[in-house]
mmCIF file of C-alpha atoms in Angstrom:
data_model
loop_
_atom_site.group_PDB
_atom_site.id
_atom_site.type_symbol
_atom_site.label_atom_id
_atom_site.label_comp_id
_atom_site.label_asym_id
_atom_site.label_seq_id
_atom_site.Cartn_x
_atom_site.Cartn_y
_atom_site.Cartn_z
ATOM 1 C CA UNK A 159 -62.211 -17.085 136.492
ATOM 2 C CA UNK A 160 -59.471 -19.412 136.550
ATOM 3 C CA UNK A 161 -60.723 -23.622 135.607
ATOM 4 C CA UNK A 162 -60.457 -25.860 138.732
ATOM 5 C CA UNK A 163 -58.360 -28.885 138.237
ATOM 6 C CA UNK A 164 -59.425 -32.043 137.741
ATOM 7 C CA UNK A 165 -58.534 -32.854 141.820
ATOM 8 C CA UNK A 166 -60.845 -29.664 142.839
ATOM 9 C CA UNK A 167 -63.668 -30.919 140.824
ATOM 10 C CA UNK A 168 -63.160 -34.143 141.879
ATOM 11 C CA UNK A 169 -63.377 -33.297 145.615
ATOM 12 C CA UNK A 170 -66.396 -31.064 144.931
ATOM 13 C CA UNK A 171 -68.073 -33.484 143.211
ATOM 14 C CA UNK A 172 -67.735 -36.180 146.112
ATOM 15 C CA UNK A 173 -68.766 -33.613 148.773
ATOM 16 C CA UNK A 174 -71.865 -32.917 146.554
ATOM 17 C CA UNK A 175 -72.516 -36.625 146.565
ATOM 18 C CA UNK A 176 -71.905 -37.175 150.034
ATOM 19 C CA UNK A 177 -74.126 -34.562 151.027
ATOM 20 C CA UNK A 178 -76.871 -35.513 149.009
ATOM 21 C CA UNK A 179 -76.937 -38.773 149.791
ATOM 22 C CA UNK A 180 -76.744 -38.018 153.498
ATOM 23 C CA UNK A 181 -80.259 -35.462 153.195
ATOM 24 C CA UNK A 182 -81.456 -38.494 151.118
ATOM 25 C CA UNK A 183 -80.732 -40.552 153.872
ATOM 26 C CA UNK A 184 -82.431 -38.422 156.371
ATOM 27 C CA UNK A 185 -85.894 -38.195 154.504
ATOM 28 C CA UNK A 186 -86.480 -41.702 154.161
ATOM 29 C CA UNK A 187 -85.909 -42.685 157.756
ATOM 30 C CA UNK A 188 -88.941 -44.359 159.375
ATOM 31 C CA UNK A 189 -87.735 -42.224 161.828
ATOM 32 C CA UNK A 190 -87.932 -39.309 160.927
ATOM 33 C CA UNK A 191 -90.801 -39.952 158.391
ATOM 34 C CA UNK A 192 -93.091 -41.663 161.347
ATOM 35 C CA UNK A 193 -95.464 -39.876 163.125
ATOM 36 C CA UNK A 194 -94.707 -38.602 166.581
ATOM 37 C CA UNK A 195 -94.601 -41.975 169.530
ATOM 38 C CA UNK A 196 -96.848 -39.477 171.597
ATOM 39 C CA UNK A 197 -99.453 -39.179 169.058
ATOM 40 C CA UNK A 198 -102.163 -41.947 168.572
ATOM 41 C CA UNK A 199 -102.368 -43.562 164.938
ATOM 42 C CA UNK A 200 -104.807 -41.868 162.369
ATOM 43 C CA UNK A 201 -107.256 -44.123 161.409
ATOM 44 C CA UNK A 202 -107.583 -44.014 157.600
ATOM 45 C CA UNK A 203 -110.959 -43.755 157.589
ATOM 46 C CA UNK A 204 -113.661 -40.767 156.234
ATOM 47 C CA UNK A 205 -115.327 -38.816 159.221
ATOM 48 C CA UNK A 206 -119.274 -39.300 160.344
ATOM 49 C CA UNK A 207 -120.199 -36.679 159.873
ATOM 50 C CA UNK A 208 -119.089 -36.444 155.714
ATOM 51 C CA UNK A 209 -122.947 -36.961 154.686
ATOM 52 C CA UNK A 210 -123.242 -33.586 156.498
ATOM 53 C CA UNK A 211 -121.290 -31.499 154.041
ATOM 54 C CA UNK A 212 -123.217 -29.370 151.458
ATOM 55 C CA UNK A 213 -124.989 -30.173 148.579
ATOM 56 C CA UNK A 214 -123.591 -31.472 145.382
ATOM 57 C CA UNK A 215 -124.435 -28.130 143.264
ATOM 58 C CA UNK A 216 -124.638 -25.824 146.337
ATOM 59 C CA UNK A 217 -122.174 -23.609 145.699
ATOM 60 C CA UNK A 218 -120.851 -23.787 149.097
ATOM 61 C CA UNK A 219 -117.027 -25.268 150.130
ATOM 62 C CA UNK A 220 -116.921 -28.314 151.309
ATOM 63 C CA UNK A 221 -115.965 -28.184 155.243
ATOM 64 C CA UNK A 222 -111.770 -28.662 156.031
ATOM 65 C CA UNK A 223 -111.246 -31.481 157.679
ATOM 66 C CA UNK A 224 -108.567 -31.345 160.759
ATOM 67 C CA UNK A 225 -105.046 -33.541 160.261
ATOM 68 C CA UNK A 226 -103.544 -34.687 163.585
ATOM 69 C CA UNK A 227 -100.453 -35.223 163.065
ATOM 70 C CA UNK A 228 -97.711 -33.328 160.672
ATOM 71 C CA UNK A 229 -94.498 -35.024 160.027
ATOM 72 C CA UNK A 230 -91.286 -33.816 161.279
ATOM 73 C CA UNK A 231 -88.251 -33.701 159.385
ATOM 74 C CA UNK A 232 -84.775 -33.262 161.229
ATOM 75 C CA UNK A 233 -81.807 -33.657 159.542
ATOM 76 C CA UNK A 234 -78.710 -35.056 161.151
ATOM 77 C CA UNK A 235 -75.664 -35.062 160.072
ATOM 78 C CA UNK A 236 -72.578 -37.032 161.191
ATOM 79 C CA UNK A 237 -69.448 -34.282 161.609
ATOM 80 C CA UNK A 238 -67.034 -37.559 162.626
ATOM 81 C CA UNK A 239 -67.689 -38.085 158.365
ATOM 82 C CA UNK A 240 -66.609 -34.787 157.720
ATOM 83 C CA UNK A 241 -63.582 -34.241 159.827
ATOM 84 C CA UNK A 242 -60.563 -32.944 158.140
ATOM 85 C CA UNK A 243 -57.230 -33.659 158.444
ATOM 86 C CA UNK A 244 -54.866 -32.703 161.553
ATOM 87 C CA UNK A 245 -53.778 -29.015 161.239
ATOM 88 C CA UNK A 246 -50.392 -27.819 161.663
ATOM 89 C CA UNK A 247 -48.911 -27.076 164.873
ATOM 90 C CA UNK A 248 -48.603 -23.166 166.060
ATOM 91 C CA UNK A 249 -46.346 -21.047 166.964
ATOM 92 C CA UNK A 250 -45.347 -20.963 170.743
ATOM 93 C CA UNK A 251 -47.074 -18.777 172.745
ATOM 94 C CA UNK A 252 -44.930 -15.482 175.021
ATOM 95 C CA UNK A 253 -44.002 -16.038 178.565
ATOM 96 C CA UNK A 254 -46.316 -16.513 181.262
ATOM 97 C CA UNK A 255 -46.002 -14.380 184.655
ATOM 98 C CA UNK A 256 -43.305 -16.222 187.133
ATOM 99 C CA UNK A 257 -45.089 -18.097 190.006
ATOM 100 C CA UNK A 258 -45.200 -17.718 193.849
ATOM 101 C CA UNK A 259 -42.088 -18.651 195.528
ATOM 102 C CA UNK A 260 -42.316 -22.072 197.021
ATOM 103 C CA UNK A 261 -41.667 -23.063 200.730
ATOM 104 C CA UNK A 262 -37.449 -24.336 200.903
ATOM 105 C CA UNK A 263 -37.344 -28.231 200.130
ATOM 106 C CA UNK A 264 -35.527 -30.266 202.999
ATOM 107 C CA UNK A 265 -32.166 -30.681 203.697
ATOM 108 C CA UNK A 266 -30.263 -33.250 201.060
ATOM 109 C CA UNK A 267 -27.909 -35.492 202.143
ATOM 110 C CA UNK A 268 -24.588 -34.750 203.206
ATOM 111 C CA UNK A 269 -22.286 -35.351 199.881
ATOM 112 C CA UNK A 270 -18.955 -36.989 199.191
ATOM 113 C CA UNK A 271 -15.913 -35.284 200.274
ATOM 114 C CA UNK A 272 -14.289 -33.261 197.958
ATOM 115 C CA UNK A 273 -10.632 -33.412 196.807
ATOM 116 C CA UNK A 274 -7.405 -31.721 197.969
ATOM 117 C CA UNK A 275 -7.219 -28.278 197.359
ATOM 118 C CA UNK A 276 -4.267 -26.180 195.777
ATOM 119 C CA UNK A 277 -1.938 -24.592 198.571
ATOM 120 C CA UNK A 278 -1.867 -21.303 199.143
ATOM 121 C CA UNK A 279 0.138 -18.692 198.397
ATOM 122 C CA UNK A 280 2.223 -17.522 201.143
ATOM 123 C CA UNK A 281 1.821 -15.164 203.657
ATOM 124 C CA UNK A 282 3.873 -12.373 205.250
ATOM 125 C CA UNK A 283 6.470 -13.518 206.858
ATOM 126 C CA UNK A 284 5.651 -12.965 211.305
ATOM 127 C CA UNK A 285 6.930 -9.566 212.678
ATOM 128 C CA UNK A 286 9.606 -10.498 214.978
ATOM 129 C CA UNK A 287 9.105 -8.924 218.496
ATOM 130 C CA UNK A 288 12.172 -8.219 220.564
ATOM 131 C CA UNK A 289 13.421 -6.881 223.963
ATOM 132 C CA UNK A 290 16.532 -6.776 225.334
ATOM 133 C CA UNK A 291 18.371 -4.549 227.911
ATOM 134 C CA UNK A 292 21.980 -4.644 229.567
ATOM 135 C CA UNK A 293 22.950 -1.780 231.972
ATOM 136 C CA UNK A 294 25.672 -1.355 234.635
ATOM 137 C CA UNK A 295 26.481 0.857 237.124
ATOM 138 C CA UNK A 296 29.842 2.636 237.922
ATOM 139 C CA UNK A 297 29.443 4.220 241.573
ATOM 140 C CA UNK A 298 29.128 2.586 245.114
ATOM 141 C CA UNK A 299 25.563 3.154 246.889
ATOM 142 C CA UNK A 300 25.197 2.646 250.818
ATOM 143 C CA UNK A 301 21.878 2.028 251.987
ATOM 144 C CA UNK A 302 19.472 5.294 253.545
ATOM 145 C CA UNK A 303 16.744 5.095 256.211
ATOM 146 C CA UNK A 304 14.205 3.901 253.357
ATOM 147 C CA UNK A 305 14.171 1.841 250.721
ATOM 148 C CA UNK A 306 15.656 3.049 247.338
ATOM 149 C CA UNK A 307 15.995 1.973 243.398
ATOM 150 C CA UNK A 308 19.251 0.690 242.539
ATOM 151 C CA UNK A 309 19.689 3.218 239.682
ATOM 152 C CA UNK A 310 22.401 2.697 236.605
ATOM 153 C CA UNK A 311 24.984 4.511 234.907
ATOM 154 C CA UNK A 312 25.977 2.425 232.054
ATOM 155 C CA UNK A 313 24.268 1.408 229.036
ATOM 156 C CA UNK A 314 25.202 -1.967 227.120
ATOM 157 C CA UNK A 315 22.220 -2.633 225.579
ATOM 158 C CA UNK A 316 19.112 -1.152 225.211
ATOM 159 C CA UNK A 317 16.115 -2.408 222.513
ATOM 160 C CA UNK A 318 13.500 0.158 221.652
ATOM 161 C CA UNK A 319 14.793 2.352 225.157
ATOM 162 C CA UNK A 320 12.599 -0.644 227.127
ATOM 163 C CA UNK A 321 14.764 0.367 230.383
ATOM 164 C CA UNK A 322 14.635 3.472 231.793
ATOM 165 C CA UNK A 323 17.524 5.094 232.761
ATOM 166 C CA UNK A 324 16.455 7.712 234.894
ATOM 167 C CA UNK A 325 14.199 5.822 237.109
ATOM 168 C CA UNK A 326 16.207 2.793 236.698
ATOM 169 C CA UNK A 327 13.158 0.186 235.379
ATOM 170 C CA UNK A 328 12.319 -1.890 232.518
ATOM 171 C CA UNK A 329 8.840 -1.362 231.401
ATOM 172 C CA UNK A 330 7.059 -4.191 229.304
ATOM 173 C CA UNK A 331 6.099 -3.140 225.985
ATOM 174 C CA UNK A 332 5.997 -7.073 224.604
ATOM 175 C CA UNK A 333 3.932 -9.558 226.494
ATOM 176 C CA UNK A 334 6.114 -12.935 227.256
ATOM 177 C CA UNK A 335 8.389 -14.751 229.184
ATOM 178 C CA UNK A 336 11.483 -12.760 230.100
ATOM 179 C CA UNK A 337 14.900 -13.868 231.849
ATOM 180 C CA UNK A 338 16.704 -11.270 233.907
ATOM 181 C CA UNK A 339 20.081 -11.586 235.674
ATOM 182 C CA UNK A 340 21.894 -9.386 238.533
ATOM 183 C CA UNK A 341 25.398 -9.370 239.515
ATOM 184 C CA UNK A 342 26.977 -7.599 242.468
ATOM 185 C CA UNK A 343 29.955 -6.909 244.011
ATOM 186 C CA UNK A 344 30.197 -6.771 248.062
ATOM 187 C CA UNK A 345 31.794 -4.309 250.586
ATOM 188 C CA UNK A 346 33.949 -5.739 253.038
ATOM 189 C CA UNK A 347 32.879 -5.937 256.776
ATOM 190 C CA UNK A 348 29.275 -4.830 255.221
ATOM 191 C CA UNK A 349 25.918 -6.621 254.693
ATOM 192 C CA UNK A 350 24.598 -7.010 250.856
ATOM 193 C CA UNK A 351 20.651 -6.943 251.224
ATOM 194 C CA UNK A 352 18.881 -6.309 247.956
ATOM 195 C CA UNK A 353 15.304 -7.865 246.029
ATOM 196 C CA UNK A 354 15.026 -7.971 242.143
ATOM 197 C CA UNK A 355 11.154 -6.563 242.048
ATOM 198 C CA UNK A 356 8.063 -7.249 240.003
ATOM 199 C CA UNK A 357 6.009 -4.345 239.836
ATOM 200 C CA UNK A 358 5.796 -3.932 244.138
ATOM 201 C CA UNK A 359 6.614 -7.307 244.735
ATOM 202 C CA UNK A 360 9.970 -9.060 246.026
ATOM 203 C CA UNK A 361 10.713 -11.506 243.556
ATOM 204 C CA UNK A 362 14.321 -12.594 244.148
ATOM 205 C CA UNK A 363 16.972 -11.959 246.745
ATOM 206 C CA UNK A 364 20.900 -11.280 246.631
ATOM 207 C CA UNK A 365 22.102 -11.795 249.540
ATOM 208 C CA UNK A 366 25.653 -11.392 251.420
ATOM 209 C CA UNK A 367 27.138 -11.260 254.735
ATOM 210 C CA UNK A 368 29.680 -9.412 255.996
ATOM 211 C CA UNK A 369 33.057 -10.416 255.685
ATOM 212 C CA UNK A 370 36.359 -9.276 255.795
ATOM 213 C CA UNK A 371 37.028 -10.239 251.422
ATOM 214 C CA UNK A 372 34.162 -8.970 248.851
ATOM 215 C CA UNK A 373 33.093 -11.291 246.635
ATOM 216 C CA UNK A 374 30.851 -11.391 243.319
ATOM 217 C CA UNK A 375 27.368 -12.310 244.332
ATOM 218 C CA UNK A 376 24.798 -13.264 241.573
ATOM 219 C CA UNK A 377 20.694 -14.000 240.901
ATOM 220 C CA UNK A 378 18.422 -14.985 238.014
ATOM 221 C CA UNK A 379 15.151 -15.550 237.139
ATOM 222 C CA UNK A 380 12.239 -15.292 234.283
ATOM 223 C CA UNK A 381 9.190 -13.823 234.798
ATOM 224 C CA UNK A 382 5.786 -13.826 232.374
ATOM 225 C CA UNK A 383 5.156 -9.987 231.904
ATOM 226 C CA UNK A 384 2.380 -8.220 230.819
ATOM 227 C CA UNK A 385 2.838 -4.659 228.672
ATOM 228 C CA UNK A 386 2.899 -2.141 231.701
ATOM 229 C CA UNK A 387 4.785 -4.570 233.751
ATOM 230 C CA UNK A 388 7.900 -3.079 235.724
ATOM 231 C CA UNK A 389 11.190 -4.615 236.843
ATOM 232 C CA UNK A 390 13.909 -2.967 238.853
ATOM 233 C CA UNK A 391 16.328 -3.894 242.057
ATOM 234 C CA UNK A 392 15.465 -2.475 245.269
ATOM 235 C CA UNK A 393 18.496 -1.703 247.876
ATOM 236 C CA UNK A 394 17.116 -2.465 251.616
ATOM 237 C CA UNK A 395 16.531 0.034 253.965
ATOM 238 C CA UNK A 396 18.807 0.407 256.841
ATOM 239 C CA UNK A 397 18.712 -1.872 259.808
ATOM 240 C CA UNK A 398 22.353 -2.524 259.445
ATOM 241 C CA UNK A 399 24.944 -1.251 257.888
ATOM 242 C CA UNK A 400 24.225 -1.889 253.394
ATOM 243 C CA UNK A 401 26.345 -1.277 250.337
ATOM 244 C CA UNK A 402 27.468 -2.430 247.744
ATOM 245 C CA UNK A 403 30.698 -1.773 245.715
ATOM 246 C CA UNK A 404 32.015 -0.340 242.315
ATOM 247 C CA UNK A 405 34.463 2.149 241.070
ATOM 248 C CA UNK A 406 35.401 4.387 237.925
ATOM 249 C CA UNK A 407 37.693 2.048 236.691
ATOM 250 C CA UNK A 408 35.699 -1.418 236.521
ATOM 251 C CA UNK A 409 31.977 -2.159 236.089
ATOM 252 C CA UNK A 410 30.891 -4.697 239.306
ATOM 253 C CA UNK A 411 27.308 -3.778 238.821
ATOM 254 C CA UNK A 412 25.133 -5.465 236.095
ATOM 255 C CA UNK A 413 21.808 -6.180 235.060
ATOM 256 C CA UNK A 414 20.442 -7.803 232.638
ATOM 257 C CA UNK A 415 17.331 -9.182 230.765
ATOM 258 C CA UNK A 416 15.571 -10.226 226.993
ATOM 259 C CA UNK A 417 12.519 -11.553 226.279
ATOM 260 C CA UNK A 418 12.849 -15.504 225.528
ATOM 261 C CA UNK A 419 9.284 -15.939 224.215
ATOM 262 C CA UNK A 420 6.572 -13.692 223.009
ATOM 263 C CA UNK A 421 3.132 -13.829 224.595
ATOM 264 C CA UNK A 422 0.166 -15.715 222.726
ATOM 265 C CA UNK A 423 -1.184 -12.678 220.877
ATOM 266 C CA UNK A 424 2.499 -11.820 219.271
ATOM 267 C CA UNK A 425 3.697 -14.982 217.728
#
């Protein structure tokens, strides 16, 4: 068996002491040494009835005589006195389970406003959208019993076949504001009676009285289309006599028209 230092005997030894002294302590309290507050003092004095024991030289014990009161001894011992010194601290404990969600907070308030940001980079550049037509017409045409189409023979110009030749109309394929233009050329001693038309309605007139020199007569106009839209010249029916003039040679009969700005939805 390994020999204790002179420290661990030292601390043994005081314990010793200290416990000793404390059971000393203890057993010479009045307290704990008195007799019990409920119990009534015992009169130190011999019983009556003592002449009534036996005989000196009997033979027989002498009677026992009853003790009220026994002392109690409790020993109490301060632990404050014997408390050590603070222990080290442990080792954190794992994780607990998360908690319940909690209801959203209210609304903070509205914060400083933030800086400039970088510019973008750029975009594709816009898809143009364009229409254009120019068409003429080589032949005379007197007018019939009904109204007819002023049809074309000639093509100038002709974007994305917008015009059609055969029926002689433009049809709208870009919405937008268009400008059109017809020019004419007159019959002598004859009436010039035609309307530039907007789907079925009369839109513009050209307009020339008979005379005995033909002249150049000429309209314009814009109109806000919408795809499907139609425009073509109309010759008027006949009430009196109707033409209009042209030849192999020279072109008298034009018309014309391009789209000047693209609807809303096409920019």
């Amino acid at each position: 068996m390994p020999a204790r230092t002179d420290g661990e005997n030292s601390g043994i030894t005081s314990w010793t002491d200290m416990l000793g002294f404390l059971l000393l302590l203890s057993l010479s309290s009045p307290v704990a040494m008195g007799p019990h507050p409920s119990a009534p003092p015992d009169p130190c004095s011999h019983c009556r009835c003592d002449h009534l024991g036996p005989a000196e030289g009997s033979g027989d014990p002498p009677p026992l005589r009853e003790f009220r009161h026994v002392p109690e001894v409790r020993t109490y011992i301060n632990m404050t006195i014997l408390k050590g010194d603070k222990g080290d601290r442990g080792i954190m404990g794992t994780a607990g389970k998360a908690g319940l969600e909690g209801p959203p907070g209210s609304r903070g308030p509205v914060g400083s406003k933030g800086g400039k940001g970088r510019a973008g980079l750029p975009g594709e550049p816009c898809k143009a959208q364009h229409s254009a037509f120019s068409v003429g017409r080589r032949k005379s045409l007197h007018s019939l019993d009904a109204y007819q189409t002023l049809v074309f023979d000639t093509v100038f110009v002709n974007l994305h076949d917008h015009f059609d030749m055969f029926q002689g109309k433009f049809s709208c394929r870009v919405p937008g504001v268009y400008f059109f233009n017809l020019n004419i050329h007159t019959w002598n001693f004859k009436e010039t009676y035609l309307h530039i038309m907007h789907n079925d309605a009369e839109r513009a007139i050209v307009y020339a009285q008979p005379s005995e020199r033909s002249i150049m007569q000429s309209q314009s106009l814009m109109l806000e289309l919408e795809p499907g839209d139609q425009v073509w010249v109309r010759l008027y029916k006949r009430e009196r006599e109707n033409a209009i003039y042209s030849d192999d040679v020279d072109v008298y009969i034009t018309f014309n028209g391009y789209l000047i700005k693209p609807g809303a939805g096409d920019n």
